[in-house]
């Protein structure tokens, strides 16, 4: 099956091919004989019933500094000229991101979008996880200083983070005797209009924050991300390091709970974060980590993802 694949992502020139999951997906697709086009989210348009993108055909190769070659610009009709759209641009999950999901949703029944854009829109990382509150650490979502103070008093140590942040940005650890809670709450209220998330601090984060990848609802591998000295953030983008790991029975239970819902929503490629047996996030916008997982485990996660995509297409024929 040779597919026409449009990849909606950030500029190819800026990626780090050693760890970029989208690049790995593109390499795998090309190896299967699929044809690739690249465009950025701001090149997406709606015109008279058609969803189009100003795009370029692209070939990729694993050569640092010379990893892609573009063809001529063209207008790609995403319903007529593409079989699959990979929606892989990084957050912020803002109104521009949401608008892109609405436009791509118009392709339903004609072109497969991965992940399903309506489900991405309705499942932001730190809100979708609330559907599984019994798997989470104690959590508060609020804009209220009084609510935050009460939560802090109840749990002693807490973590405060923006509701729509990513890559570990603006994540704060507030200790038992920390005097900065009022100022921090005020700062969050000035920078973001949305509520923020407060969670009970899990000291075992020092032992790692596990990223588990699920493909069409099935776990395919994991890495344990360790924070660097003096940090609580274990995100690789924030300086964390990765180590090999296996799934514990508790983590297998979490995956079994999530799997059917992920499949139902058309969320083919998902990364979940688990600390000490607690589910903290469900990443559906542009999950990462597959290259590190495959390096440690000798697996081929991009192949698993394309197998799942091809199965979906055959089911829809």
PDB file of C-alpha atoms in Angstrom:
ATOM      1  CA  UNK A   1       0.000   0.000   0.000  1.00  0.00           C
ATOM      2  CA  UNK A   2       1.642   3.233  -1.176  1.00  0.00           C
ATOM      3  CA  UNK A   3       0.234   6.254   0.621  1.00  0.00           C
ATOM      4  CA  UNK A   4       0.307  10.000   0.050  1.00  0.00           C
ATOM      5  CA  UNK A   5       1.256  11.507   3.414  1.00  0.00           C
ATOM      6  CA  UNK A   6       1.002  15.217   4.278  1.00  0.00           C
ATOM      7  CA  UNK A   7       2.976  16.135   7.398  1.00  0.00           C
ATOM      8  CA  UNK A   8       1.810  19.219   9.288  1.00  0.00           C
ATOM      9  CA  UNK A   9       4.690  20.123  11.580  1.00  0.00           C
ATOM     10  CA  UNK A  10       7.185  22.785  12.539  1.00  0.00           C
ATOM     11  CA  UNK A  11       9.888  23.813  10.029  1.00  0.00           C
ATOM     12  CA  UNK A  12      12.038  20.820   9.093  1.00  0.00           C
ATOM     13  CA  UNK A  13      15.173  22.933   9.184  1.00  0.00           C
ATOM     14  CA  UNK A  14      14.900  23.397  12.964  1.00  0.00           C
ATOM     15  CA  UNK A  15      14.507  19.793  14.125  1.00  0.00           C
ATOM     16  CA  UNK A  16      17.080  17.596  15.846  1.00  0.00           C
ATOM     17  CA  UNK A  17      16.990  14.401  13.803  1.00  0.00           C
ATOM     18  CA  UNK A  18      18.711  12.431  16.569  1.00  0.00           C
ATOM     19  CA  UNK A  19      15.593  12.557  18.714  1.00  0.00           C
ATOM     20  CA  UNK A  20      12.694  13.920  16.677  1.00  0.00           C
ATOM     21  CA  UNK A  21       9.750  11.513  16.601  1.00  0.00           C
ATOM     22  CA  UNK A  22       8.135  13.097  13.538  1.00  0.00           C
ATOM     23  CA  UNK A  23      11.340  12.697  11.554  1.00  0.00           C
ATOM     24  CA  UNK A  24      11.431   9.025  12.573  1.00  0.00           C
ATOM     25  CA  UNK A  25       7.853   8.622  11.326  1.00  0.00           C
ATOM     26  CA  UNK A  26       8.765  10.288   8.025  1.00  0.00           C
ATOM     27  CA  UNK A  27      11.803   8.041   7.554  1.00  0.00           C
ATOM     28  CA  UNK A  28       9.679   4.970   8.232  1.00  0.00           C
ATOM     29  CA  UNK A  29       6.951   6.107   5.844  1.00  0.00           C
ATOM     30  CA  UNK A  30       9.464   6.785   3.096  1.00  0.00           C
ATOM     31  CA  UNK A  31      10.996   3.345   3.646  1.00  0.00           C
ATOM     32  CA  UNK A  32       7.584   1.820   2.956  1.00  0.00           C
ATOM     33  CA  UNK A  33       7.284   3.648  -0.327  1.00  0.00           C
ATOM     34  CA  UNK A  34       4.920   6.330   0.905  1.00  0.00           C
ATOM     35  CA  UNK A  35       5.235   9.798  -0.660  1.00  0.00           C
ATOM     36  CA  UNK A  36       5.695  12.756   1.684  1.00  0.00           C
ATOM     37  CA  UNK A  37       4.688  16.418   1.637  1.00  0.00           C
ATOM     38  CA  UNK A  38       5.590  18.943   4.326  1.00  0.00           C
ATOM     39  CA  UNK A  39       3.739  22.087   5.397  1.00  0.00           C
ATOM     40  CA  UNK A  40       3.470  24.233   8.507  1.00  0.00           C
ATOM     41  CA  UNK A  41       0.176  24.863  10.294  1.00  0.00           C
ATOM     42  CA  UNK A  42       0.029  28.489   9.139  1.00  0.00           C
ATOM     43  CA  UNK A  43      -0.049  27.263   5.519  1.00  0.00           C
ATOM     44  CA  UNK A  44      -3.415  25.574   6.082  1.00  0.00           C
ATOM     45  CA  UNK A  45      -6.440  27.232   4.442  1.00  0.00           C
ATOM     46  CA  UNK A  46     -10.153  26.676   3.797  1.00  0.00           C
ATOM     47  CA  UNK A  47     -11.514  27.823   0.461  1.00  0.00           C
ATOM     48  CA  UNK A  48     -14.974  27.121  -0.972  1.00  0.00           C
ATOM     49  CA  UNK A  49     -15.427  23.753   0.643  1.00  0.00           C
ATOM     50  CA  UNK A  50     -11.816  22.613   0.268  1.00  0.00           C
ATOM     51  CA  UNK A  51      -9.102  22.304   2.901  1.00  0.00           C
ATOM     52  CA  UNK A  52      -5.784  23.086   1.230  1.00  0.00           C
ATOM     53  CA  UNK A  53      -2.181  23.599   2.269  1.00  0.00           C
ATOM     54  CA  UNK A  54       0.730  25.316   0.567  1.00  0.00           C
ATOM     55  CA  UNK A  55       3.151  22.407   0.731  1.00  0.00           C
ATOM     56  CA  UNK A  56       6.286  20.899  -0.782  1.00  0.00           C
ATOM     57  CA  UNK A  57       7.107  17.280  -1.564  1.00  0.00           C
ATOM     58  CA  UNK A  58      10.010  16.172   0.591  1.00  0.00           C
ATOM     59  CA  UNK A  59      12.515  13.353   0.887  1.00  0.00           C
ATOM     60  CA  UNK A  60      14.395  12.728   4.121  1.00  0.00           C
ATOM     61  CA  UNK A  61      17.645  11.052   5.056  1.00  0.00           C
ATOM     62  CA  UNK A  62      19.427  10.481   8.349  1.00  0.00           C
ATOM     63  CA  UNK A  63      22.319  12.861   7.665  1.00  0.00           C
ATOM     64  CA  UNK A  64      22.755  15.667  10.197  1.00  0.00           C
ATOM     65  CA  UNK A  65      22.689  19.046   8.468  1.00  0.00           C
ATOM     66  CA  UNK A  66      21.500  17.508   5.199  1.00  0.00           C
ATOM     67  CA  UNK A  67      18.428  15.629   6.355  1.00  0.00           C
ATOM     68  CA  UNK A  68      15.797  16.798   3.873  1.00  0.00           C
ATOM     69  CA  UNK A  69      15.301  17.826   0.270  1.00  0.00           C
ATOM     70  CA  UNK A  70      12.266  19.782  -0.912  1.00  0.00           C
ATOM     71  CA  UNK A  71      10.558  19.789  -4.285  1.00  0.00           C
ATOM     72  CA  UNK A  72       8.578  22.696  -5.734  1.00  0.00           C
ATOM     73  CA  UNK A  73       5.816  24.448  -3.855  1.00  0.00           C
ATOM     74  CA  UNK A  74       2.308  23.270  -4.655  1.00  0.00           C
ATOM     75  CA  UNK A  75      -1.239  23.588  -3.397  1.00  0.00           C
ATOM     76  CA  UNK A  76      -2.225  20.315  -1.764  1.00  0.00           C
ATOM     77  CA  UNK A  77      -5.932  19.538  -1.556  1.00  0.00           C
ATOM     78  CA  UNK A  78      -5.905  17.490   1.628  1.00  0.00           C
ATOM     79  CA  UNK A  79      -9.103  15.626   0.730  1.00  0.00           C
ATOM     80  CA  UNK A  80      -8.094  14.775  -2.840  1.00  0.00           C
ATOM     81  CA  UNK A  81      -4.285  14.682  -2.816  1.00  0.00           C
ATOM     82  CA  UNK A  82      -3.540  13.006   0.543  1.00  0.00           C
ATOM     83  CA  UNK A  83      -4.460   9.682   2.132  1.00  0.00           C
ATOM     84  CA  UNK A  84      -3.048  10.588   5.549  1.00  0.00           C
ATOM     85  CA  UNK A  85      -2.318  13.834   7.382  1.00  0.00           C
ATOM     86  CA  UNK A  86       0.090  13.659  10.307  1.00  0.00           C
ATOM     87  CA  UNK A  87      -0.799  16.541  12.633  1.00  0.00           C
ATOM     88  CA  UNK A  88       2.545  16.885  14.402  1.00  0.00           C
ATOM     89  CA  UNK A  89       3.182  20.555  15.100  1.00  0.00           C
ATOM     90  CA  UNK A  90       4.286  21.279  18.655  1.00  0.00           C
ATOM     91  CA  UNK A  91       2.075  23.192  21.104  1.00  0.00           C
ATOM     92  CA  UNK A  92       1.263  25.812  22.416  1.00  0.00           C
ATOM     93  CA  UNK A  93      -2.269  24.476  22.440  1.00  0.00           C
ATOM     94  CA  UNK A  94      -3.773  27.856  21.636  1.00  0.00           C
ATOM     95  CA  UNK A  95      -6.567  29.135  19.381  1.00  0.00           C
ATOM     96  CA  UNK A  96      -4.363  28.695  16.298  1.00  0.00           C
ATOM     97  CA  UNK A  97      -3.895  25.028  17.212  1.00  0.00           C
ATOM     98  CA  UNK A  98      -7.611  24.613  17.887  1.00  0.00           C
ATOM     99  CA  UNK A  99      -8.500  26.279  14.577  1.00  0.00           C
ATOM    100  CA  UNK A 100      -6.256  23.810  12.739  1.00  0.00           C
ATOM    101  CA  UNK A 101      -8.123  20.923  14.369  1.00  0.00           C
ATOM    102  CA  UNK A 102     -11.446  22.347  13.172  1.00  0.00           C
ATOM    103  CA  UNK A 103     -10.172  22.659   9.598  1.00  0.00           C
ATOM    104  CA  UNK A 104      -8.680  19.166   9.577  1.00  0.00           C
ATOM    105  CA  UNK A 105     -11.875  17.749  11.046  1.00  0.00           C
ATOM    106  CA  UNK A 106     -13.573  18.668   7.751  1.00  0.00           C
ATOM    107  CA  UNK A 107     -11.538  15.873   6.134  1.00  0.00           C
ATOM    108  CA  UNK A 108     -13.329  13.169   8.125  1.00  0.00           C
ATOM    109  CA  UNK A 109     -14.460  10.305   5.913  1.00  0.00           C
ATOM    110  CA  UNK A 110     -12.014  11.238   3.146  1.00  0.00           C
ATOM    111  CA  UNK A 111      -8.511  11.577   4.613  1.00  0.00           C
ATOM    112  CA  UNK A 112      -7.252   9.950   7.819  1.00  0.00           C
ATOM    113  CA  UNK A 113      -5.809  12.519  10.238  1.00  0.00           C
ATOM    114  CA  UNK A 114      -3.434  11.181  12.909  1.00  0.00           C
ATOM    115  CA  UNK A 115      -4.263  11.843  15.654  1.00  0.00           C
ATOM    116  CA  UNK A 116      -7.979  12.469  15.096  1.00  0.00           C
ATOM    117  CA  UNK A 117      -8.277  16.272  15.227  1.00  0.00           C
ATOM    118  CA  UNK A 118     -11.587  16.416  17.108  1.00  0.00           C
ATOM    119  CA  UNK A 119     -10.194  14.078  19.752  1.00  0.00           C
ATOM    120  CA  UNK A 120      -6.979  16.105  20.009  1.00  0.00           C
ATOM    121  CA  UNK A 121      -9.051  19.243  20.503  1.00  0.00           C
ATOM    122  CA  UNK A 122     -11.173  17.572  23.181  1.00  0.00           C
ATOM    123  CA  UNK A 123      -8.289  15.863  24.975  1.00  0.00           C
ATOM    124  CA  UNK A 124      -5.673  18.434  26.030  1.00  0.00           C
ATOM    125  CA  UNK A 125      -2.939  16.717  28.036  1.00  0.00           C
ATOM    126  CA  UNK A 126      -3.793  17.994  31.492  1.00  0.00           C
ATOM    127  CA  UNK A 127      -7.592  17.823  31.095  1.00  0.00           C
ATOM    128  CA  UNK A 128      -8.166  14.482  29.345  1.00  0.00           C
ATOM    129  CA  UNK A 129      -6.321  12.830  32.213  1.00  0.00           C
ATOM    130  CA  UNK A 130      -9.093  13.974  34.587  1.00  0.00           C
ATOM    131  CA  UNK A 131     -11.313  11.256  33.070  1.00  0.00           C
ATOM    132  CA  UNK A 132      -9.063   8.843  34.973  1.00  0.00           C
ATOM    133  CA  UNK A 133      -8.849  10.756  38.252  1.00  0.00           C
ATOM    134  CA  UNK A 134      -8.538   7.587  40.339  1.00  0.00           C
ATOM    135  CA  UNK A 135      -5.198   6.892  38.604  1.00  0.00           C
ATOM    136  CA  UNK A 136      -3.798  10.373  39.316  1.00  0.00           C
ATOM    137  CA  UNK A 137      -2.110  12.069  42.273  1.00  0.00           C
ATOM    138  CA  UNK A 138      -4.317  14.529  44.171  1.00  0.00           C
ATOM    139  CA  UNK A 139      -5.041  17.357  41.699  1.00  0.00           C
ATOM    140  CA  UNK A 140      -6.534  20.846  41.736  1.00  0.00           C
ATOM    141  CA  UNK A 141      -7.374  23.070  38.755  1.00  0.00           C
ATOM    142  CA  UNK A 142      -8.100  26.644  39.756  1.00  0.00           C
ATOM    143  CA  UNK A 143      -7.245  30.337  39.512  1.00  0.00           C
ATOM    144  CA  UNK A 144      -7.917  30.881  43.200  1.00  0.00           C
ATOM    145  CA  UNK A 145      -5.158  31.647  45.702  1.00  0.00           C
ATOM    146  CA  UNK A 146      -7.415  30.503  48.550  1.00  0.00           C
ATOM    147  CA  UNK A 147      -8.027  27.133  46.869  1.00  0.00           C
ATOM    148  CA  UNK A 148      -4.315  26.740  46.204  1.00  0.00           C
ATOM    149  CA  UNK A 149      -3.397  27.614  49.806  1.00  0.00           C
ATOM    150  CA  UNK A 150      -5.887  25.064  51.127  1.00  0.00           C
ATOM    151  CA  UNK A 151      -4.511  22.391  48.788  1.00  0.00           C
ATOM    152  CA  UNK A 152      -0.947  23.257  49.826  1.00  0.00           C
ATOM    153  CA  UNK A 153      -1.900  23.000  53.511  1.00  0.00           C
ATOM    154  CA  UNK A 154      -3.515  19.613  52.905  1.00  0.00           C
ATOM    155  CA  UNK A 155      -0.641  18.083  50.937  1.00  0.00           C
ATOM    156  CA  UNK A 156       2.476  19.879  52.198  1.00  0.00           C
ATOM    157  CA  UNK A 157       4.493  19.868  48.971  1.00  0.00           C
ATOM    158  CA  UNK A 158       2.901  20.658  45.627  1.00  0.00           C
ATOM    159  CA  UNK A 159       3.722  21.237  41.973  1.00  0.00           C
ATOM    160  CA  UNK A 160       2.166  24.164  40.096  1.00  0.00           C
ATOM    161  CA  UNK A 161       2.123  24.199  36.277  1.00  0.00           C
ATOM    162  CA  UNK A 162       0.266  25.916  33.439  1.00  0.00           C
ATOM    163  CA  UNK A 163      -2.713  23.989  32.112  1.00  0.00           C
ATOM    164  CA  UNK A 164      -1.585  24.236  28.489  1.00  0.00           C
ATOM    165  CA  UNK A 165       2.180  24.202  28.903  1.00  0.00           C
ATOM    166  CA  UNK A 166       4.495  21.647  27.334  1.00  0.00           C
ATOM    167  CA  UNK A 167       8.030  20.261  27.547  1.00  0.00           C
ATOM    168  CA  UNK A 168       8.225  20.969  31.273  1.00  0.00           C
ATOM    169  CA  UNK A 169       8.056  24.746  30.898  1.00  0.00           C
ATOM    170  CA  UNK A 170       6.958  26.834  33.913  1.00  0.00           C
ATOM    171  CA  UNK A 171       6.667  23.858  36.300  1.00  0.00           C
ATOM    172  CA  UNK A 172       7.261  24.922  39.920  1.00  0.00           C
ATOM    173  CA  UNK A 173       7.849  22.872  43.061  1.00  0.00           C
ATOM    174  CA  UNK A 174       6.438  24.567  46.172  1.00  0.00           C
ATOM    175  CA  UNK A 175       7.820  23.144  49.427  1.00  0.00           C
ATOM    176  CA  UNK A 176       6.135  22.967  52.819  1.00  0.00           C
ATOM    177  CA  UNK A 177       7.436  26.310  54.074  1.00  0.00           C
ATOM    178  CA  UNK A 178       7.673  28.099  50.751  1.00  0.00           C
ATOM    179  CA  UNK A 179       6.694  31.775  51.015  1.00  0.00           C
ATOM    180  CA  UNK A 180       6.257  32.334  47.274  1.00  0.00           C
ATOM    181  CA  UNK A 181       2.834  30.729  46.745  1.00  0.00           C
ATOM    182  CA  UNK A 182       0.896  34.014  46.622  1.00  0.00           C
ATOM    183  CA  UNK A 183       3.397  35.602  44.216  1.00  0.00           C
ATOM    184  CA  UNK A 184       3.441  32.488  42.044  1.00  0.00           C
ATOM    185  CA  UNK A 185      -0.362  32.371  41.871  1.00  0.00           C
ATOM    186  CA  UNK A 186      -0.411  36.058  40.970  1.00  0.00           C
ATOM    187  CA  UNK A 187       2.185  35.480  38.230  1.00  0.00           C
ATOM    188  CA  UNK A 188       0.229  32.607  36.694  1.00  0.00           C
ATOM    189  CA  UNK A 189      -2.897  34.758  36.695  1.00  0.00           C
ATOM    190  CA  UNK A 190      -1.099  37.551  34.851  1.00  0.00           C
ATOM    191  CA  UNK A 191       0.607  35.363  32.238  1.00  0.00           C
ATOM    192  CA  UNK A 192      -2.269  32.970  31.459  1.00  0.00           C
ATOM    193  CA  UNK A 193      -6.003  33.577  31.315  1.00  0.00           C
ATOM    194  CA  UNK A 194      -6.709  29.888  31.929  1.00  0.00           C
ATOM    195  CA  UNK A 195      -6.728  28.145  35.305  1.00  0.00           C
ATOM    196  CA  UNK A 196      -3.529  26.377  36.320  1.00  0.00           C
ATOM    197  CA  UNK A 197      -2.933  22.854  37.611  1.00  0.00           C
ATOM    198  CA  UNK A 198      -1.748  22.029  41.125  1.00  0.00           C
ATOM    199  CA  UNK A 199      -0.762  18.484  42.089  1.00  0.00           C
ATOM    200  CA  UNK A 200       0.563  16.751  45.167  1.00  0.00           C
ATOM    201  CA  UNK A 201       4.336  16.527  44.834  1.00  0.00           C
ATOM    202  CA  UNK A 202       5.578  12.977  44.303  1.00  0.00           C
ATOM    203  CA  UNK A 203       9.077  12.685  45.828  1.00  0.00           C
ATOM    204  CA  UNK A 204       9.693   9.546  43.763  1.00  0.00           C
ATOM    205  CA  UNK A 205      10.054  11.790  40.699  1.00  0.00           C
ATOM    206  CA  UNK A 206      13.752  11.718  41.638  1.00  0.00           C
ATOM    207  CA  UNK A 207      13.678   8.061  40.583  1.00  0.00           C
ATOM    208  CA  UNK A 208      12.186   8.992  37.231  1.00  0.00           C
ATOM    209  CA  UNK A 209       9.104  10.009  35.283  1.00  0.00           C
ATOM    210  CA  UNK A 210       8.157   7.185  32.937  1.00  0.00           C
ATOM    211  CA  UNK A 211       7.051   7.977  29.365  1.00  0.00           C
ATOM    212  CA  UNK A 212       4.995   5.102  27.970  1.00  0.00           C
ATOM    213  CA  UNK A 213       4.002   5.068  24.300  1.00  0.00           C
ATOM    214  CA  UNK A 214       0.724   3.483  23.252  1.00  0.00           C
ATOM    215  CA  UNK A 215      -0.046   2.720  19.608  1.00  0.00           C
ATOM    216  CA  UNK A 216      -3.741   2.275  18.877  1.00  0.00           C
ATOM    217  CA  UNK A 217      -4.300   1.664  22.579  1.00  0.00           C
ATOM    218  CA  UNK A 218      -1.532  -0.901  23.084  1.00  0.00           C
ATOM    219  CA  UNK A 219       1.695  -0.144  25.010  1.00  0.00           C
ATOM    220  CA  UNK A 220       4.737  -0.535  22.758  1.00  0.00           C
ATOM    221  CA  UNK A 221       7.559   0.583  25.048  1.00  0.00           C
ATOM    222  CA  UNK A 222       8.736   3.049  27.654  1.00  0.00           C
ATOM    223  CA  UNK A 223      11.669   5.065  28.894  1.00  0.00           C
ATOM    224  CA  UNK A 224      12.398   6.305  32.382  1.00  0.00           C
ATOM    225  CA  UNK A 225      13.268  10.020  32.336  1.00  0.00           C
ATOM    226  CA  UNK A 226      15.499  11.196  35.155  1.00  0.00           C
ATOM    227  CA  UNK A 227      15.690  14.857  36.229  1.00  0.00           C
ATOM    228  CA  UNK A 228      19.127  16.427  36.292  1.00  0.00           C
ATOM    229  CA  UNK A 229      20.636  17.411  39.627  1.00  0.00           C
ATOM    230  CA  UNK A 230      18.700  20.192  41.324  1.00  0.00           C
ATOM    231  CA  UNK A 231      15.634  19.785  39.080  1.00  0.00           C
ATOM    232  CA  UNK A 232      12.229  18.154  39.439  1.00  0.00           C
ATOM    233  CA  UNK A 233      11.492  18.299  35.703  1.00  0.00           C
ATOM    234  CA  UNK A 234      12.453  15.113  33.917  1.00  0.00           C
ATOM    235  CA  UNK A 235      11.386  16.114  30.389  1.00  0.00           C
ATOM    236  CA  UNK A 236      14.197  15.451  27.923  1.00  0.00           C
ATOM    237  CA  UNK A 237      13.619  18.956  26.514  1.00  0.00           C
ATOM    238  CA  UNK A 238      14.276  20.347  30.013  1.00  0.00           C
ATOM    239  CA  UNK A 239      17.577  18.529  30.438  1.00  0.00           C
ATOM    240  CA  UNK A 240      16.367  15.158  31.725  1.00  0.00           C
ATOM    241  CA  UNK A 241      18.139  11.946  30.764  1.00  0.00           C
ATOM    242  CA  UNK A 242      16.643   8.641  29.618  1.00  0.00           C
ATOM    243  CA  UNK A 243      17.232   5.110  30.799  1.00  0.00           C
ATOM    244  CA  UNK A 244      15.817   1.726  29.816  1.00  0.00           C
ATOM    245  CA  UNK A 245      12.827   0.437  31.750  1.00  0.00           C
ATOM    246  CA  UNK A 246      10.043  -2.141  31.796  1.00  0.00           C
ATOM    247  CA  UNK A 247       6.384  -1.719  32.685  1.00  0.00           C
ATOM    248  CA  UNK A 248       5.331  -2.567  36.215  1.00  0.00           C
ATOM    249  CA  UNK A 249       2.019  -4.383  36.849  1.00  0.00           C
ATOM    250  CA  UNK A 250       0.527  -1.042  37.940  1.00  0.00           C
ATOM    251  CA  UNK A 251       1.619   0.616  34.689  1.00  0.00           C
ATOM    252  CA  UNK A 252       0.193  -2.265  32.676  1.00  0.00           C
ATOM    253  CA  UNK A 253      -3.086  -1.758  34.546  1.00  0.00           C
ATOM    254  CA  UNK A 254      -3.053   1.960  33.640  1.00  0.00           C
ATOM    255  CA  UNK A 255      -2.471   1.135  29.959  1.00  0.00           C
ATOM    256  CA  UNK A 256      -5.287  -1.430  30.006  1.00  0.00           C
ATOM    257  CA  UNK A 257      -7.651   1.205  31.405  1.00  0.00           C
ATOM    258  CA  UNK A 258      -6.697   3.802  28.794  1.00  0.00           C
ATOM    259  CA  UNK A 259      -6.417   1.599  25.704  1.00  0.00           C
ATOM    260  CA  UNK A 260     -10.080   1.161  24.746  1.00  0.00           C
ATOM    261  CA  UNK A 261     -10.815   4.884  25.112  1.00  0.00           C
ATOM    262  CA  UNK A 262      -7.771   5.869  23.043  1.00  0.00           C
ATOM    263  CA  UNK A 263      -8.852   3.508  20.249  1.00  0.00           C
ATOM    264  CA  UNK A 264     -12.421   4.787  20.386  1.00  0.00           C
ATOM    265  CA  UNK A 265     -11.233   8.367  19.999  1.00  0.00           C
ATOM    266  CA  UNK A 266      -8.891   7.636  17.072  1.00  0.00           C
ATOM    267  CA  UNK A 267      -5.798   8.510  19.125  1.00  0.00           C
ATOM    268  CA  UNK A 268      -3.287   6.249  17.389  1.00  0.00           C
ATOM    269  CA  UNK A 269      -0.017   7.673  18.793  1.00  0.00           C
ATOM    270  CA  UNK A 270      -0.158   8.635  22.469  1.00  0.00           C
ATOM    271  CA  UNK A 271       2.473   9.148  25.159  1.00  0.00           C
ATOM    272  CA  UNK A 272       1.457   8.916  28.815  1.00  0.00           C
ATOM    273  CA  UNK A 273       3.501  10.049  31.815  1.00  0.00           C
ATOM    274  CA  UNK A 274       3.564   7.984  35.012  1.00  0.00           C
ATOM    275  CA  UNK A 275       5.377   8.801  38.264  1.00  0.00           C
ATOM    276  CA  UNK A 276       5.470   6.196  41.029  1.00  0.00           C
ATOM    277  CA  UNK A 277       2.375   4.458  39.679  1.00  0.00           C
ATOM    278  CA  UNK A 278       0.402   7.701  39.240  1.00  0.00           C
ATOM    279  CA  UNK A 279      -0.818   8.875  35.841  1.00  0.00           C
ATOM    280  CA  UNK A 280       0.058  12.564  35.410  1.00  0.00           C
ATOM    281  CA  UNK A 281      -0.525  13.374  31.701  1.00  0.00           C
ATOM    282  CA  UNK A 282      -1.916  11.892  28.497  1.00  0.00           C
ATOM    283  CA  UNK A 283      -0.011  13.452  25.574  1.00  0.00           C
ATOM    284  CA  UNK A 284      -1.944  13.440  22.291  1.00  0.00           C
ATOM    285  CA  UNK A 285      -0.918  16.622  20.448  1.00  0.00           C
ATOM    286  CA  UNK A 286       2.627  15.751  19.364  1.00  0.00           C
ATOM    287  CA  UNK A 287       3.964  12.976  21.608  1.00  0.00           C
ATOM    288  CA  UNK A 288       7.676  12.227  21.607  1.00  0.00           C
ATOM    289  CA  UNK A 289      10.123   9.659  22.949  1.00  0.00           C
ATOM    290  CA  UNK A 290       9.919   6.879  20.379  1.00  0.00           C
ATOM    291  CA  UNK A 291      13.527   7.144  19.225  1.00  0.00           C
ATOM    292  CA  UNK A 292      14.871   6.784  22.766  1.00  0.00           C
ATOM    293  CA  UNK A 293      12.529   3.857  23.394  1.00  0.00           C
ATOM    294  CA  UNK A 294      13.677   2.101  20.221  1.00  0.00           C
ATOM    295  CA  UNK A 295      17.363   2.703  20.986  1.00  0.00           C
ATOM    296  CA  UNK A 296      17.035   1.027  24.384  1.00  0.00           C
ATOM    297  CA  UNK A 297      14.685  -1.785  23.386  1.00  0.00           C
ATOM    298  CA  UNK A 298      15.689  -2.598  19.811  1.00  0.00           C
ATOM    299  CA  UNK A 299      12.086  -2.015  18.738  1.00  0.00           C
ATOM    300  CA  UNK A 300      10.606  -0.176  15.754  1.00  0.00           C
ATOM    301  CA  UNK A 301       7.819   2.036  17.063  1.00  0.00           C
ATOM    302  CA  UNK A 302       7.386   4.033  13.820  1.00  0.00           C
ATOM    303  CA  UNK A 303       6.663   0.747  12.015  1.00  0.00           C
ATOM    304  CA  UNK A 304       4.047  -0.094  14.644  1.00  0.00           C
ATOM    305  CA  UNK A 305       2.431   3.305  14.124  1.00  0.00           C
ATOM    306  CA  UNK A 306       2.327   2.913  10.338  1.00  0.00           C
ATOM    307  CA  UNK A 307       0.913  -0.606  10.723  1.00  0.00           C
ATOM    308  CA  UNK A 308      -1.893   0.890  12.822  1.00  0.00           C
ATOM    309  CA  UNK A 309      -2.485   3.685  10.285  1.00  0.00           C
ATOM    310  CA  UNK A 310      -2.677   1.216   7.407  1.00  0.00           C
ATOM    311  CA  UNK A 311      -5.109  -0.993   9.340  1.00  0.00           C
ATOM    312  CA  UNK A 312      -7.352   2.023   9.940  1.00  0.00           C
ATOM    313  CA  UNK A 313      -7.324   2.892   6.273  1.00  0.00           C
ATOM    314  CA  UNK A 314      -8.241  -0.668   5.259  1.00  0.00           C
ATOM    315  CA  UNK A 315     -11.088  -0.674   7.792  1.00  0.00           C
ATOM    316  CA  UNK A 316     -12.414   2.576   6.294  1.00  0.00           C
ATOM    317  CA  UNK A 317     -12.390   1.358   2.681  1.00  0.00           C
TER     318      UNK A 317
END
